[in-house]
C-alpha positions as semicolon CSV with decimal commas, in nm:
position;residue;x (nm);y (nm);z (nm)
1;M;12,738;8,292;9,676
2;S;12,590;8,047;9,918
3;S;12,528;8,090;10,288
4;K;12,265;8,009;10,544
5;A;11,959;8,226;10,535
6;Q;11,857;8,385;10,861
7;Y;11,530;8,228;10,975
8;D;11,408;8,173;11,327
9;L;11,301;7,821;11,412
10;P;10,936;7,787;11,511
11;K;10,875;7,821;11,885
12;G;10,646;7,613;12,106
13;D;10,479;7,284;12,030
14;L;10,436;7,184;11,669
15;G;10,164;6,939;11,587
16;L;9,871;6,836;11,379
17;K;9,584;7,073;11,441
18;G;9,335;6,961;11,179
19;P;9,304;6,987;10,802
20;V;9,509;7,251;10,626
21;A;9,433;7,370;10,274
22;R;9,719;7,293;10,039
23;P;9,840;7,602;9,852
24;K;9,846;7,618;9,474
25;P;10,173;7,484;9,321
26;G;10,427;7,759;9,263
27;T;10,308;7,972;9,552
28;L;10,463;7,869;9,885
29;P;10,792;7,673;9,904
30;L;10,611;7,351;9,997
31;R;10,623;7,006;9,835
32;G;10,501;6,670;9,960
33;D;10,852;6,574;10,073
34;L;10,996;6,902;10,205
35;A;10,925;7,263;10,287
36;H;11,099;7,585;10,378
37;I;11,181;7,598;10,752
38;A;10,965;7,909;10,788
39;L;10,657;7,694;10,712
40;A;10,721;7,436;10,987
41;D;10,454;7,579;11,214
42;R;10,188;7,563;10,940
43;Y;10,252;7,253;10,727
44;L;10,354;6,896;10,807
45;V;10,613;6,740;10,575
46;P;10,890;6,484;10,636
47;H;11,171;6,741;10,602
48;Y;11,220;7,114;10,658
49;V;11,508;7,297;10,494
50;V;11,701;7,609;10,590
51;P;11,775;7,749;10,243
52;Q;12,108;7,825;10,084
53;I;12,117;8,164;9,919
54;G;12,210;8,167;9,550
55;K;12,270;8,472;9,334
56;I;12,124;8,480;8,983
57;A;12,390;8,512;8,708
58;S;12,407;8,791;8,451
59;S;12,175;8,611;8,208
60;G;11,887;8,601;8,459
61;A;11,663;8,298;8,506
62;D;11,312;8,179;8,440
63;L;11,138;8,040;8,748
64;K;10,955;7,729;8,622
65;L;10,664;7,541;8,777
66;T;10,837;7,206;8,713
67;A;11,195;7,101;8,633
68;D;11,137;7,114;8,259
69;D;11,225;7,382;8,003
70;A;10,877;7,343;7,852
71;S;10,707;7,409;8,188
72;D;10,511;7,726;8,258
73;T;10,730;8,022;8,356
74;L;10,610;8,171;8,684
75;M;10,833;8,478;8,669
76;R;11,165;8,610;8,546
77;L;11,444;8,641;8,804
78;E;11,672;8,931;8,720
79;A;12,052;8,918;8,723
80;G;12,193;8,984;9,069
81;S;11,873;8,889;9,250
82;Y;11,876;8,620;9,516
83;F;11,711;8,279;9,516
84;E;11,660;8,059;9,823
85;I;11,770;7,708;9,724
86;L;11,595;7,419;9,899
87;D;11,679;7,117;9,681
88;F;11,893;7,009;9,387
89;A;11,782;6,757;9,123
90;G;12,007;6,701;8,823
91;N;12,057;7,030;8,638
92;W;11,777;7,200;8,831
93;C;11,735;7,348;9,175
94;W;11,407;7,401;9,355
95;G;11,352;7,695;9,583
96;C;11,184;8,029;9,625
97;V;11,219;8,403;9,607
98;S;11,122;8,423;9,976
99;A;10,951;8,207;10,238
100;D;10,623;8,359;10,114
101;G;10,695;8,248;9,756
102;P;10,680;8,220;9,472
103;S;10,852;7,882;9,447
104;G;10,971;7,678;9,155
105;Y;11,268;7,547;8,962
106;I;11,561;7,720;8,795
107;Q;11,852;7,575;8,601
108;K;12,163;7,536;8,820
109;S;12,357;7,710;8,542
110;A;12,152;8,027;8,613
111;L;12,338;8,069;8,943
112;E;12,655;8,279;8,952
113;T;12,849;7,977;9,071
114;A;12,669;7,647;9,022
115;A;12,627;7,492;9,369
116;A;12,640;7,121;9,441
């Protein structure tokens, strides 16, 4: 169920190159504290994560904007589809459909085998 995703690490010098517009929440897998490794050459955050791949269970999952059942649903993830997990918080995991988004939270119980 869970394995390392295949992403190349950014090449060359990484650095601050001026102001960068922050994307709308729920688009790119980027938070103030961490981001998907594929975004390391575009956004500065304290931590970059190589995602674990999770498979959505037979009941499917709602991708939420925040870790709250009452939060806006960004999209429905179908059973058998894959979700790139970047962080766990309680009964929720934060991640994305791909490095290009969308990103959000799903219940850990929506994964075929709940990961740590």
